[in-house]
mmCIF file of C-alpha atoms in Angstrom:
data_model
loop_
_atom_site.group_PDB
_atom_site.id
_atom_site.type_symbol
_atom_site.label_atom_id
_atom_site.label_comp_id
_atom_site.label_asym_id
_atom_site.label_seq_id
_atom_site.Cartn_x
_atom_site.Cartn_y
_atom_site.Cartn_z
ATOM 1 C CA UNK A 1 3.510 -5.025 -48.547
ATOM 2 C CA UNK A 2 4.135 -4.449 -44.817
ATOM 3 C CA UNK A 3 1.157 -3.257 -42.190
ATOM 4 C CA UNK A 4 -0.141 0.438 -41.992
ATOM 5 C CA UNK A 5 -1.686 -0.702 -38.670
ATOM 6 C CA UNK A 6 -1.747 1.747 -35.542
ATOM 7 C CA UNK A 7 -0.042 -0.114 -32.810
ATOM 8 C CA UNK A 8 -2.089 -2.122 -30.499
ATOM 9 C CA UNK A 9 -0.675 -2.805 -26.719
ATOM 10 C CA UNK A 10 -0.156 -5.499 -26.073
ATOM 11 C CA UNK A 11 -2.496 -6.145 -23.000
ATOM 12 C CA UNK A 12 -5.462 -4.238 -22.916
ATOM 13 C CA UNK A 13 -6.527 -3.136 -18.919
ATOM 14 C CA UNK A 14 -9.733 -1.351 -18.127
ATOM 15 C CA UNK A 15 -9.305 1.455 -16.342
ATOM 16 C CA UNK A 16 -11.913 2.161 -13.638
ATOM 17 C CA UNK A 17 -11.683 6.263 -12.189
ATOM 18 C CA UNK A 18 -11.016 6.891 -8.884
ATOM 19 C CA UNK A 19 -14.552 8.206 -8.469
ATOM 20 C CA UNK A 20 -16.035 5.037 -9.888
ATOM 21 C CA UNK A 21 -13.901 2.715 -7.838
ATOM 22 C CA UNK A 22 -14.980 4.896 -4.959
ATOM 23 C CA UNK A 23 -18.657 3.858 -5.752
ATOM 24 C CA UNK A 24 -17.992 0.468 -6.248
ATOM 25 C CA UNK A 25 -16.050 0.308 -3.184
ATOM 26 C CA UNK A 26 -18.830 1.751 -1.651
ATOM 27 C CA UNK A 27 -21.479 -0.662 -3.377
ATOM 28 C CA UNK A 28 -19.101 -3.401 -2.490
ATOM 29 C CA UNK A 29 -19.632 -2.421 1.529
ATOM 30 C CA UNK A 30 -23.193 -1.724 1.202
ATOM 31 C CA UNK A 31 -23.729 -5.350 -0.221
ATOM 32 C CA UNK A 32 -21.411 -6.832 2.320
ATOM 33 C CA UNK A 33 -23.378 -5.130 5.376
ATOM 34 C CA UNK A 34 -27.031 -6.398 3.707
ATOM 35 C CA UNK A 35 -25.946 -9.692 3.103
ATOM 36 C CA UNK A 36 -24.964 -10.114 6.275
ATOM 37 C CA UNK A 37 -28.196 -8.631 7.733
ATOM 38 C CA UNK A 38 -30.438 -10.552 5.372
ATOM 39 C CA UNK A 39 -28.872 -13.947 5.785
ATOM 40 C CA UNK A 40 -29.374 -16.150 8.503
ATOM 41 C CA UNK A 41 -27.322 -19.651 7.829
ATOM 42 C CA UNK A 42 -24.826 -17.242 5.010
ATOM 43 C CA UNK A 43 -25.494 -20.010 2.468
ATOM 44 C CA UNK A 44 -26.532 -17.543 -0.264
ATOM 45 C CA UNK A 45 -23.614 -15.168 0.909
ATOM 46 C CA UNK A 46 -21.402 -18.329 0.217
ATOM 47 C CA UNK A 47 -21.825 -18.289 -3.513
ATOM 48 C CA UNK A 48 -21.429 -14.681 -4.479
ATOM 49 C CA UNK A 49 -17.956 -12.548 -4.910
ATOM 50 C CA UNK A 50 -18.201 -9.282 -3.342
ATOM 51 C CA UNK A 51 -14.892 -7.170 -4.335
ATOM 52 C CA UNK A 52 -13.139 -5.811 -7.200
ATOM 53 C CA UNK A 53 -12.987 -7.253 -10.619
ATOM 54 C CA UNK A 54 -10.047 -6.965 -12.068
ATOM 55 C CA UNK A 55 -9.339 -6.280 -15.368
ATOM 56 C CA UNK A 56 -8.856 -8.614 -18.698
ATOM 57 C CA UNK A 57 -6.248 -9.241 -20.573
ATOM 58 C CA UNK A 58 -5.323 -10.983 -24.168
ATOM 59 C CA UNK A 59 -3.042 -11.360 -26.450
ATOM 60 C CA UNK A 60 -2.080 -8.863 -29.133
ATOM 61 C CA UNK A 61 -2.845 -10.190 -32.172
ATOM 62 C CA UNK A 62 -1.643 -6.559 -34.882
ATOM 63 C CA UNK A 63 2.016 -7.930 -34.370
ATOM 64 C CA UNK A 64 1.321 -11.479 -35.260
ATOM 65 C CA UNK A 65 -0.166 -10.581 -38.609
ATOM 66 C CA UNK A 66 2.056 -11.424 -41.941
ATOM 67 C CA UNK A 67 2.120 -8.499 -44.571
ATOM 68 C CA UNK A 68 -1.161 -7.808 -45.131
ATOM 69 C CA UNK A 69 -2.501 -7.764 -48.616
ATOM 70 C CA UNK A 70 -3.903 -3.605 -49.863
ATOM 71 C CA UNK A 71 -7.093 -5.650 -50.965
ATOM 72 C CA UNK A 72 -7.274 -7.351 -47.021
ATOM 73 C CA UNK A 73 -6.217 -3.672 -45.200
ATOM 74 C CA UNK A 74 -9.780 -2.170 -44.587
ATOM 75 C CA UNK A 75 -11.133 -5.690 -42.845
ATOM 76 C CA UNK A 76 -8.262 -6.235 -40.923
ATOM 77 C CA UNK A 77 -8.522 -3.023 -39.403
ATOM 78 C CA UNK A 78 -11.834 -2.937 -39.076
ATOM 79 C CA UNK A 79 -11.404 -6.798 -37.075
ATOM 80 C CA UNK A 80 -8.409 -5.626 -34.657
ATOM 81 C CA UNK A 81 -10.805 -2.943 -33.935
ATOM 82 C CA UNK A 82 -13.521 -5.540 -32.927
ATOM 83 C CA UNK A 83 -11.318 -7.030 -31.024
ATOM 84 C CA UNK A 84 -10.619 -4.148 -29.206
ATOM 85 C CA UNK A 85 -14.443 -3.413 -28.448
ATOM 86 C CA UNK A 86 -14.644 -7.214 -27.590
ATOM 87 C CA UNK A 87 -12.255 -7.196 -24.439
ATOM 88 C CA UNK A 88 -13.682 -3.458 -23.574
ATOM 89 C CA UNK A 89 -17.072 -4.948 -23.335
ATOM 90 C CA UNK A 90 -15.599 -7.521 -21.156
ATOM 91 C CA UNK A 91 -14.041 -5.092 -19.133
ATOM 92 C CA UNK A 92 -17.202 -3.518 -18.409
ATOM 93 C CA UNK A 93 -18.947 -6.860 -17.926
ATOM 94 C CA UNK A 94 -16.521 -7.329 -15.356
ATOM 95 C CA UNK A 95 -17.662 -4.371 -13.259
ATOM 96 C CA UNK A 96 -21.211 -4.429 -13.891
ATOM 97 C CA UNK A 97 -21.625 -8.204 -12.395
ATOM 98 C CA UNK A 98 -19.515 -7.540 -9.441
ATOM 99 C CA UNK A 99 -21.372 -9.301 -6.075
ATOM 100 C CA UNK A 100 -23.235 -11.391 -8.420
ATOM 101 C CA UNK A 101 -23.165 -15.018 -9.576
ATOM 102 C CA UNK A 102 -21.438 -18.573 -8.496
ATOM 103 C CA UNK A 103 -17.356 -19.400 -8.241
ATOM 104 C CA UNK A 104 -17.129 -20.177 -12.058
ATOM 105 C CA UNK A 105 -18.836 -17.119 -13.511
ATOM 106 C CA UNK A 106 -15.635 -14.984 -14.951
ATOM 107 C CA UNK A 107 -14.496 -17.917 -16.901
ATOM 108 C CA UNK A 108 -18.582 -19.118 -18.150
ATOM 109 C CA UNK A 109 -19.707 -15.982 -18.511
ATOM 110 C CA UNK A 110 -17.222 -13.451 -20.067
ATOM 111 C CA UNK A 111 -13.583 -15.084 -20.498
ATOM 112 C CA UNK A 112 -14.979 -18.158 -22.128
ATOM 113 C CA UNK A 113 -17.389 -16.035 -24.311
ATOM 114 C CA UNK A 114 -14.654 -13.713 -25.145
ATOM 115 C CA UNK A 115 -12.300 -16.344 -26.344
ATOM 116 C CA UNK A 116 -15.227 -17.314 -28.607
ATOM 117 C CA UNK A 117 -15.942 -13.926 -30.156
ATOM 118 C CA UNK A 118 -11.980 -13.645 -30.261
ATOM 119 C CA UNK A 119 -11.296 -16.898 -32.048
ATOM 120 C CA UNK A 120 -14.077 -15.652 -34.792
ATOM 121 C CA UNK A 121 -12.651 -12.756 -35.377
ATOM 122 C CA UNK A 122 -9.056 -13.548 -35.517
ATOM 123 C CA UNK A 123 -10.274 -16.644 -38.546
ATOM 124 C CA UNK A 124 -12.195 -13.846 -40.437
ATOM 125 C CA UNK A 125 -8.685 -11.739 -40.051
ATOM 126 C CA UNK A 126 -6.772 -14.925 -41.578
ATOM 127 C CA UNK A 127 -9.424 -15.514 -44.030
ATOM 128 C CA UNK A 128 -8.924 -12.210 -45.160
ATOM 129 C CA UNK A 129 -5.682 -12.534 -45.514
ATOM 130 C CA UNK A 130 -5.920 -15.553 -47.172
ATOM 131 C CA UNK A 131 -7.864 -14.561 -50.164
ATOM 132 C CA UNK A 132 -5.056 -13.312 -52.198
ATOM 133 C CA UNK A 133 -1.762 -14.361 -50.150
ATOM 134 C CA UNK A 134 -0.717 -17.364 -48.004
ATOM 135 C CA UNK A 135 -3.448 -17.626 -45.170
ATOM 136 C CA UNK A 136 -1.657 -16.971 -41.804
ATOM 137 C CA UNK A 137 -1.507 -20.626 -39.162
ATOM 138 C CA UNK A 138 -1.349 -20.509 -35.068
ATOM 139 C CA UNK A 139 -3.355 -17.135 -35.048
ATOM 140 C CA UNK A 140 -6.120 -18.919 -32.608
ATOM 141 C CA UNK A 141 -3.437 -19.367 -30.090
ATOM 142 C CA UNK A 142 -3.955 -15.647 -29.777
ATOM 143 C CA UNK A 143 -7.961 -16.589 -28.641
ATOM 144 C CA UNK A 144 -7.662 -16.740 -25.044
ATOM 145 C CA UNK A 145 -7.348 -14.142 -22.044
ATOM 146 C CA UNK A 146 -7.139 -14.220 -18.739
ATOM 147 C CA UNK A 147 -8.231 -11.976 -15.624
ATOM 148 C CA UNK A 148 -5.669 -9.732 -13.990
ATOM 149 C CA UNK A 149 -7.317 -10.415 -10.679
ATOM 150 C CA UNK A 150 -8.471 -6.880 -8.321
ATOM 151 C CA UNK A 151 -8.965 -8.197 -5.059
ATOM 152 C CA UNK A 152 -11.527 -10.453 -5.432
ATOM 153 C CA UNK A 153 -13.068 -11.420 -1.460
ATOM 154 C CA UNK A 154 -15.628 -14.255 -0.828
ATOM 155 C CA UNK A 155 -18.134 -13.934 2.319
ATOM 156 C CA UNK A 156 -17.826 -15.885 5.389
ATOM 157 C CA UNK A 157 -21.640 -17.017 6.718
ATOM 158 C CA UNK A 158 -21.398 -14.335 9.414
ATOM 159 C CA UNK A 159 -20.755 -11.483 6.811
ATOM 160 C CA UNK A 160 -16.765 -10.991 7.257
ATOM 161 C CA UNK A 161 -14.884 -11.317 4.312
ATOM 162 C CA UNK A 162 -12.955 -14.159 3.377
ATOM 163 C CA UNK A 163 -8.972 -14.340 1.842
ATOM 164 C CA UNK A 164 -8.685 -13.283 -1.562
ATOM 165 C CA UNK A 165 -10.059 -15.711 -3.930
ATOM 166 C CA UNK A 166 -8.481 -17.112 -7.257
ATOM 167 C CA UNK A 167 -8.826 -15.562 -10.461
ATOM 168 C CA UNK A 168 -11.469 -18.060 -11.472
ATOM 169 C CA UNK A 169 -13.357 -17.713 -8.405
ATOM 170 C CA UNK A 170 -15.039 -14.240 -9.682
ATOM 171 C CA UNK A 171 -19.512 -15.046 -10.214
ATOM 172 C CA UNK A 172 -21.918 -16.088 -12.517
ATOM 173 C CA UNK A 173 -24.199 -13.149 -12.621
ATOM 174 C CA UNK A 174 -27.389 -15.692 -14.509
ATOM 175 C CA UNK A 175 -26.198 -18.676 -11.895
ATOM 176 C CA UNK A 176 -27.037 -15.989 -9.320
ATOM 177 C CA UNK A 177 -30.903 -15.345 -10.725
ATOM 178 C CA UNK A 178 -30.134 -12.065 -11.463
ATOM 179 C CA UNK A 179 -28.329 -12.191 -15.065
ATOM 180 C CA UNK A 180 -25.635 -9.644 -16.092
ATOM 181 C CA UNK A 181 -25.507 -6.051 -16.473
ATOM 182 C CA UNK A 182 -28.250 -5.018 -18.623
ATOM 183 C CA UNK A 183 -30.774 -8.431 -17.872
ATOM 184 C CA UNK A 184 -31.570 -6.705 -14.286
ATOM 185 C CA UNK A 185 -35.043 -6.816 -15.260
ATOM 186 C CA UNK A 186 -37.300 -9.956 -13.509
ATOM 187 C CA UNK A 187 -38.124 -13.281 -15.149
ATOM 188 C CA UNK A 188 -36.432 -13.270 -18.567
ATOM 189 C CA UNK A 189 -36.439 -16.475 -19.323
ATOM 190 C CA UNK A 190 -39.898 -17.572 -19.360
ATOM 191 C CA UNK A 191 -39.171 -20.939 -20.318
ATOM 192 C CA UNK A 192 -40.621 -21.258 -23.424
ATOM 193 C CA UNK A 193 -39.937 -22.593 -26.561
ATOM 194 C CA UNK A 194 -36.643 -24.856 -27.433
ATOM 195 C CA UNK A 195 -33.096 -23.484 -29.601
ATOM 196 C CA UNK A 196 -33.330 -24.271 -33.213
ATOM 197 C CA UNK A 197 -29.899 -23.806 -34.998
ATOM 198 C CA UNK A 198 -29.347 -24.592 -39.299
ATOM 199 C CA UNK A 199 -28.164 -28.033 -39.333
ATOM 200 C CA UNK A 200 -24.358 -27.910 -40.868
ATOM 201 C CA UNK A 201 -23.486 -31.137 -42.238
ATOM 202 C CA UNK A 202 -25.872 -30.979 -45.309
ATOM 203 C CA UNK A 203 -24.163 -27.575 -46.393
ATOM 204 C CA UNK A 204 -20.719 -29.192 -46.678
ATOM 205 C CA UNK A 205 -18.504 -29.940 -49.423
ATOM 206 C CA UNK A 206 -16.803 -33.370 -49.988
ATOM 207 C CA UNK A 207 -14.523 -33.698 -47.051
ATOM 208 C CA UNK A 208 -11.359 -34.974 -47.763
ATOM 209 C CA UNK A 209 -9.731 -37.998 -46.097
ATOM 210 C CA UNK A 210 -7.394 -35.953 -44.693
ATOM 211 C CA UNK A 211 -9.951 -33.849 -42.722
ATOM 212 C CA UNK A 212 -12.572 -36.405 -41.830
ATOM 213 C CA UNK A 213 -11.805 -37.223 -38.434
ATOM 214 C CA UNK A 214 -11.618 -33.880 -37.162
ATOM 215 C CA UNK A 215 -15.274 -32.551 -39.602
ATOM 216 C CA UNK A 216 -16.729 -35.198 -37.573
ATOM 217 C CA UNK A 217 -15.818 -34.418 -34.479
ATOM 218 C CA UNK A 218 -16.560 -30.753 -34.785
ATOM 219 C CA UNK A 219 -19.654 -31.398 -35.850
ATOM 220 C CA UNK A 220 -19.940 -33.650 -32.834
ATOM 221 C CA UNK A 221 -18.653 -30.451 -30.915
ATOM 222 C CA UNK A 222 -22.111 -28.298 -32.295
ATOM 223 C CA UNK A 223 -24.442 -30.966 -31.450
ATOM 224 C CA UNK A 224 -22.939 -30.535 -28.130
ATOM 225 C CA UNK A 225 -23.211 -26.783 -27.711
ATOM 226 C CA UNK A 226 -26.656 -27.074 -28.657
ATOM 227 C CA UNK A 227 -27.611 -29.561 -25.932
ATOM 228 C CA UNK A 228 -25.386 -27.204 -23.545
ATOM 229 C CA UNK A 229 -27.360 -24.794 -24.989
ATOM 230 C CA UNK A 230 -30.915 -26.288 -24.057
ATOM 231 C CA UNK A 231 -29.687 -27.688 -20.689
ATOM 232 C CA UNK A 232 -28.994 -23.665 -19.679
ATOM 233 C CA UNK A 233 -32.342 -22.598 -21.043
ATOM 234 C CA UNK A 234 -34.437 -25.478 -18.920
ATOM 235 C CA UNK A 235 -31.760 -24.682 -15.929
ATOM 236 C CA UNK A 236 -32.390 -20.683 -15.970
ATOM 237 C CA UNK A 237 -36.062 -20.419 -16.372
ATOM 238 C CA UNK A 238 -37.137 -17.275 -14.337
ATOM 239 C CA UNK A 239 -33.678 -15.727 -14.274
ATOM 240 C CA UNK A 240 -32.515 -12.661 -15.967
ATOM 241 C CA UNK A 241 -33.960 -9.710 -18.104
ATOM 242 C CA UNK A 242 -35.878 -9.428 -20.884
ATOM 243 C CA UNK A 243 -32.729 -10.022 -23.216
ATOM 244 C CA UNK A 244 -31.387 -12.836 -21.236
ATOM 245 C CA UNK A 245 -32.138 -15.936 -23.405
ATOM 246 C CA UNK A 246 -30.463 -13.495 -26.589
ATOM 247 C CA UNK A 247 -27.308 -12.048 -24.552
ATOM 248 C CA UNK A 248 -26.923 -15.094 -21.878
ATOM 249 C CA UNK A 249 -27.561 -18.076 -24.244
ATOM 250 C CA UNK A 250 -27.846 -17.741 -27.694
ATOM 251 C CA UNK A 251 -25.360 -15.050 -28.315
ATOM 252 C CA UNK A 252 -22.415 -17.270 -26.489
ATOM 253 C CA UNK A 253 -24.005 -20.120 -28.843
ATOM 254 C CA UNK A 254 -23.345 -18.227 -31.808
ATOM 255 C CA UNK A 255 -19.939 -17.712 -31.218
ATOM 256 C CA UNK A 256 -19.222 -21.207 -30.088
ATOM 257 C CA UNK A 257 -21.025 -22.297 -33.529
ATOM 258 C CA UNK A 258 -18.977 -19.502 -35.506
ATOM 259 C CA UNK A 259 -15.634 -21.040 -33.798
ATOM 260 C CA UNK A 260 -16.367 -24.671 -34.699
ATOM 261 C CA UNK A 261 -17.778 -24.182 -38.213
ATOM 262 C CA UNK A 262 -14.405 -21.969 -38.712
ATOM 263 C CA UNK A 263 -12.142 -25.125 -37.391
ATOM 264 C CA UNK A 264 -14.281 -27.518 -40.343
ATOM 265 C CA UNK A 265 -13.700 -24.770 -42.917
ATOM 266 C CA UNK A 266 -9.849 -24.777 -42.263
ATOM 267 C CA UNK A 267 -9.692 -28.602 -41.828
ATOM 268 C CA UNK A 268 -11.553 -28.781 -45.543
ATOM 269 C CA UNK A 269 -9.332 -25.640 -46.723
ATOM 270 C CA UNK A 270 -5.798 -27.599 -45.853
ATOM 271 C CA UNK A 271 -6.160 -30.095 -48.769
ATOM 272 C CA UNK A 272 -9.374 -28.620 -50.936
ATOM 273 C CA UNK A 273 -10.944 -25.685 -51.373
ATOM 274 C CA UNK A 274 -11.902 -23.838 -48.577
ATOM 275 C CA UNK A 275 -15.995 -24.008 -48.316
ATOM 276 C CA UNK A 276 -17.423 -20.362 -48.265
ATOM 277 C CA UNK A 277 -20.974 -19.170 -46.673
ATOM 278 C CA UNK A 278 -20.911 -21.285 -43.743
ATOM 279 C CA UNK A 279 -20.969 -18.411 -41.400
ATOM 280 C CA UNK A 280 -24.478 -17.661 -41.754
ATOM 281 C CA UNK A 281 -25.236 -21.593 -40.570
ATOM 282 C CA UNK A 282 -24.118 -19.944 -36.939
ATOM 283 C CA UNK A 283 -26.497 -18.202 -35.620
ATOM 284 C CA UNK A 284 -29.356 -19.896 -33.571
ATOM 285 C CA UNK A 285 -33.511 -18.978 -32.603
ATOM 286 C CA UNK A 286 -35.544 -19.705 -29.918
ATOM 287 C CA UNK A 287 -38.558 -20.901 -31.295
ATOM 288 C CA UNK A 288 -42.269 -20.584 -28.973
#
């Protein structure tokens, strides 16, 4: 059966107004001039990107698909459609952290992310596929974007801009102290209380020979993200909004979790049955 999909473009670019871009321009100035004022050595100036965002851009992943199954139609559509929201989101990310942040916030905070919630998606796409027809391979090369850059400008200690920067030199808004977009608020991250994710290794099948090495190793991965995971909630204490820990920390967690737990189902799924349910082990608390 071949796709009844509407057709996706194949890079998706935000598109600011002129009126916004006006404003932002004009935030952008504003920032530059107090900065300057309120900063005698520039050090804090140093570590914050005052320009234009850019836009993202990924991969299109509708023309990649196989023929897609009638019984797999509704949840593929309904996933490319995610996907869509996903990078729009990140779009708007984009503009709402401008000024704020450290040299390595595009790619920690929203690229990285967005690769996570993108290589999630695109599995639960394949797995849907895969129920009744051959499951669709080298889908998660589709996973990653990058940043079309806008501009981006660093400040000099005395206030004057610098060259433009590199794409990965955009700001990490919760670095910064002042978390993104909607964590404006003061002191979101109390510090209290540690991350508590379901442990996954008891909920697995038997692993096959041919999949051991690489189970293991993703579950190495988890333990990882989880002490990533802790590290950022014991290095942002006081930073943020009041849904900083949830947006900033443990919903990048999730996906990361969602991701790896995906790559052990596959591995299993090559050679056995594919284990089902092991989504739900993803998501992660913050217990007082």
């Amino acid at each position: 059966m071949s796709r009844a999909l509407p057709k996706y473009n194949k890079r998706r670019v935000g598109f600011i107004g002129g009126a916004a871009a006006v404003a932002l321009t004009g935030a952008v100035i504003a920032g530059t001039a107090l900065a300057g004022e309120s900063s005698g050595d520039g050090g804090a100036a140093n570590a914050r990107t005052l320009a234009g965002p850019g836009t993202v851009s990924c991969p299109d992943v509708a023309p990649e698909l196989p023929a897609i199954p009638a019984s797999a139609q509704a949840e593929v559509e309904r996933t490319l459609a995610d996907l869509d929201k996903q990078i729009a989101e990140a779009d708007k990310r984009l503009v709402d952290t401008v000024g704020q942040g450290g040299p390595d916030f595009v790619q920690n905070a929203i690229l990285s992310p967005l690769e996570d919630k993108r290589f999630a998606a695109i599995n639960r796409i394949a797995t849907a596929i895969g129920r009744t027809a051959e499951r669709p391979s080298g889908l998660d090369a589709l996973a990653p974007c990058s940043l079309a850059a806008g501009g981006s400008a660093e400040q000099d200690g005395d206030g004057a801009s610098a060259p433009p920067a590199q794409e990965s030199a955009a700001p990490p808004a919760e670095e910064a102290g002042q978390g993104g977009g909607e964590d404006t608020g003061q002191g979101g991250n109390t510090g209290a209380g540690a991350i508590s994710c379901p442990d996954v290794a008891p909920e697995l099948p038997a692993i096959p020979a041919s999949a051991q090495a690489e189970v293991e190793r993703t579950l190495a991965d988890l333990d990882k993200q989880i002490a990533e995971a802790d590290k950022r909630l014991v290095d942002t204490v006081g930073q943020g909004g009041p849904n900083f820990v949830q947006n900033a920390i443990l919903g990048p967690l999730e996906d990361k979790r969602f991701a790896a737990i995906n790559r052990i189902a596959t591995a299993i799924g090559r050679t056995a049955e594919r284990p089902s349910g092991l989504d739900s082990l993803a998501a992660c608390t913050l217990t007082k």
